[in-house]
Amino acid sequence: MPFPFETIIPFAIISGMFTVTGFGIHYAQHKRNENKSVRYSMDDWDRKMMQRDKQLTGTPRGQADGPIAPEEFKVNSVWEVHHSFRNDFL
């Protein structure tokens, strides 16, 4: 049974696009996570630690090893202010 050589070019294009897309997603995730691997199956403890790291260093993946927190940590709160819709209309 002869091999249909006219299918090689479309197959190569499709395979190349899947490869480029996969490497592009991997690169974007890697850069978004500060050149560290992507975190999977995070629990509440991991999320709290990422929130703490963001307060200390300014980035969720950054870590600080100093025993004393920076000065801006005193006023940097995790509490988010939510505005009430009721007050907007009164």
PDB file of C-alpha atoms in Angstrom:
ATOM      1  CA  MET A   1       0.000   0.000   0.000  1.00  0.00           C
ATOM      2  CA  PRO A   2       1.642   3.265  -1.048  1.00  0.00           C
ATOM      3  CA  PHE A   3       2.126   6.082   1.411  1.00  0.00           C
ATOM      4  CA  PRO A   4       0.288   9.340   0.519  1.00  0.00           C
ATOM      5  CA  PHE A   5       3.154  11.843   0.564  1.00  0.00           C
ATOM      6  CA  GLU A   6       0.836  14.813   0.055  1.00  0.00           C
ATOM      7  CA  THR A   7      -0.292  14.448   3.709  1.00  0.00           C
ATOM      8  CA  ILE A   8       3.195  15.066   5.122  1.00  0.00           C
ATOM      9  CA  ILE A   9       3.091  18.878   4.776  1.00  0.00           C
ATOM     10  CA  PRO A  10      -0.282  19.396   6.558  1.00  0.00           C
ATOM     11  CA  PHE A  11       0.709  16.870   9.229  1.00  0.00           C
ATOM     12  CA  ALA A  12       3.992  18.712   9.807  1.00  0.00           C
ATOM     13  CA  ILE A  13       2.179  22.068  10.047  1.00  0.00           C
ATOM     14  CA  ILE A  14      -0.372  20.750  12.541  1.00  0.00           C
ATOM     15  CA  SER A  15       2.281  18.996  14.626  1.00  0.00           C
ATOM     16  CA  GLY A  16       4.460  22.105  14.585  1.00  0.00           C
ATOM     17  CA  MET A  17       1.613  24.319  15.758  1.00  0.00           C
ATOM     18  CA  PHE A  18       0.789  21.952  18.644  1.00  0.00           C
ATOM     19  CA  THR A  19       4.457  21.993  19.637  1.00  0.00           C
ATOM     20  CA  VAL A  20       4.750  25.785  19.448  1.00  0.00           C
ATOM     21  CA  THR A  21       1.533  26.227  21.444  1.00  0.00           C
ATOM     22  CA  GLY A  22       2.645  23.774  24.133  1.00  0.00           C
ATOM     23  CA  PHE A  23       6.035  25.415  24.562  1.00  0.00           C
ATOM     24  CA  GLY A  24       4.391  28.861  24.569  1.00  0.00           C
ATOM     25  CA  ILE A  25       2.020  27.915  27.399  1.00  0.00           C
ATOM     26  CA  HIS A  26       4.872  26.344  29.359  1.00  0.00           C
ATOM     27  CA  TYR A  27       7.020  29.461  28.898  1.00  0.00           C
ATOM     28  CA  ALA A  28       4.189  31.810  29.947  1.00  0.00           C
ATOM     29  CA  GLN A  29       3.420  29.798  33.091  1.00  0.00           C
ATOM     30  CA  HIS A  30       7.098  29.567  33.953  1.00  0.00           C
ATOM     31  CA  LYS A  31       7.615  33.328  33.628  1.00  0.00           C
ATOM     32  CA  ARG A  32       4.406  34.117  35.538  1.00  0.00           C
ATOM     33  CA  ASN A  33       5.676  32.025  38.460  1.00  0.00           C
ATOM     34  CA  GLU A  34       9.045  33.814  38.610  1.00  0.00           C
ATOM     35  CA  ASN A  35      10.959  31.021  36.846  1.00  0.00           C
ATOM     36  CA  LYS A  36       9.681  28.388  39.274  1.00  0.00           C
ATOM     37  CA  SER A  37       7.557  25.365  38.494  1.00  0.00           C
ATOM     38  CA  VAL A  38       3.778  25.636  38.569  1.00  0.00           C
ATOM     39  CA  ARG A  39       2.106  24.755  41.877  1.00  0.00           C
ATOM     40  CA  TYR A  40      -0.549  22.048  41.772  1.00  0.00           C
ATOM     41  CA  SER A  41      -3.116  20.922  44.379  1.00  0.00           C
ATOM     42  CA  MET A  42      -2.618  23.840  46.753  1.00  0.00           C
ATOM     43  CA  ASP A  43      -4.490  23.736  50.035  1.00  0.00           C
ATOM     44  CA  ASP A  44      -5.452  26.562  52.369  1.00  0.00           C
ATOM     45  CA  TRP A  45      -2.040  26.544  54.058  1.00  0.00           C
ATOM     46  CA  ASP A  46      -0.246  27.092  50.741  1.00  0.00           C
ATOM     47  CA  ARG A  47      -2.612  29.917  49.812  1.00  0.00           C
ATOM     48  CA  LYS A  48      -2.093  31.624  53.187  1.00  0.00           C
ATOM     49  CA  MET A  49       1.674  31.319  52.829  1.00  0.00           C
ATOM     50  CA  MET A  50       1.534  32.791  49.337  1.00  0.00           C
ATOM     51  CA  GLN A  51      -0.542  35.682  50.687  1.00  0.00           C
ATOM     52  CA  ARG A  52       2.014  36.219  53.475  1.00  0.00           C
ATOM     53  CA  ASP A  53       4.891  36.083  50.992  1.00  0.00           C
ATOM     54  CA  LYS A  54       3.118  38.648  48.810  1.00  0.00           C
ATOM     55  CA  GLN A  55       2.840  40.976  51.799  1.00  0.00           C
ATOM     56  CA  LEU A  56       6.485  40.530  52.771  1.00  0.00           C
ATOM     57  CA  THR A  57       8.138  40.633  49.359  1.00  0.00           C
ATOM     58  CA  GLY A  58       5.556  42.037  46.936  1.00  0.00           C
ATOM     59  CA  THR A  59       5.311  38.853  44.858  1.00  0.00           C
ATOM     60  CA  PRO A  60       3.379  35.675  45.701  1.00  0.00           C
ATOM     61  CA  ARG A  61       6.328  33.395  44.894  1.00  0.00           C
ATOM     62  CA  GLY A  62       9.021  35.485  46.556  1.00  0.00           C
ATOM     63  CA  GLN A  63      10.298  34.505  49.974  1.00  0.00           C
ATOM     64  CA  ALA A  64      12.091  36.517  52.632  1.00  0.00           C
ATOM     65  CA  ASP A  65      14.493  35.051  55.160  1.00  0.00           C
ATOM     66  CA  GLY A  66      14.899  38.092  57.394  1.00  0.00           C
ATOM     67  CA  PRO A  67      13.865  37.624  61.035  1.00  0.00           C
ATOM     68  CA  ILE A  68      12.295  41.082  61.176  1.00  0.00           C
ATOM     69  CA  ALA A  69       9.458  42.101  58.863  1.00  0.00           C
ATOM     70  CA  PRO A  70       9.831  45.280  56.796  1.00  0.00           C
ATOM     71  CA  GLU A  71       8.183  48.496  58.016  1.00  0.00           C
ATOM     72  CA  GLU A  72       5.448  48.451  55.364  1.00  0.00           C
ATOM     73  CA  PHE A  73       4.276  45.094  56.710  1.00  0.00           C
ATOM     74  CA  LYS A  74       2.716  46.906  59.687  1.00  0.00           C
ATOM     75  CA  VAL A  75       0.212  48.765  57.533  1.00  0.00           C
ATOM     76  CA  ASN A  76      -0.091  46.173  54.763  1.00  0.00           C
ATOM     77  CA  SER A  77      -3.287  44.362  55.659  1.00  0.00           C
ATOM     78  CA  VAL A  78      -4.871  41.268  54.159  1.00  0.00           C
ATOM     79  CA  TRP A  79      -8.331  42.654  54.841  1.00  0.00           C
ATOM     80  CA  GLU A  80      -9.971  43.850  51.673  1.00  0.00           C
ATOM     81  CA  VAL A  81     -12.475  46.674  51.839  1.00  0.00           C
ATOM     82  CA  HIS A  82     -15.738  45.870  50.113  1.00  0.00           C
ATOM     83  CA  HIS A  83     -18.045  48.757  49.361  1.00  0.00           C
ATOM     84  CA  SER A  84     -21.721  48.238  49.928  1.00  0.00           C
ATOM     85  CA  PHE A  85     -24.006  48.772  46.973  1.00  0.00           C
ATOM     86  CA  ARG A  86     -26.611  50.177  49.324  1.00  0.00           C
ATOM     87  CA  ASN A  87     -24.376  53.137  50.215  1.00  0.00           C
ATOM     88  CA  ASP A  88     -23.833  53.981  46.555  1.00  0.00           C
ATOM     89  CA  PHE A  89     -27.507  54.653  45.934  1.00  0.00           C
ATOM     90  CA  LEU A  90     -28.337  56.609  49.094  1.00  0.00           C
TER      91      LEU A  90
END
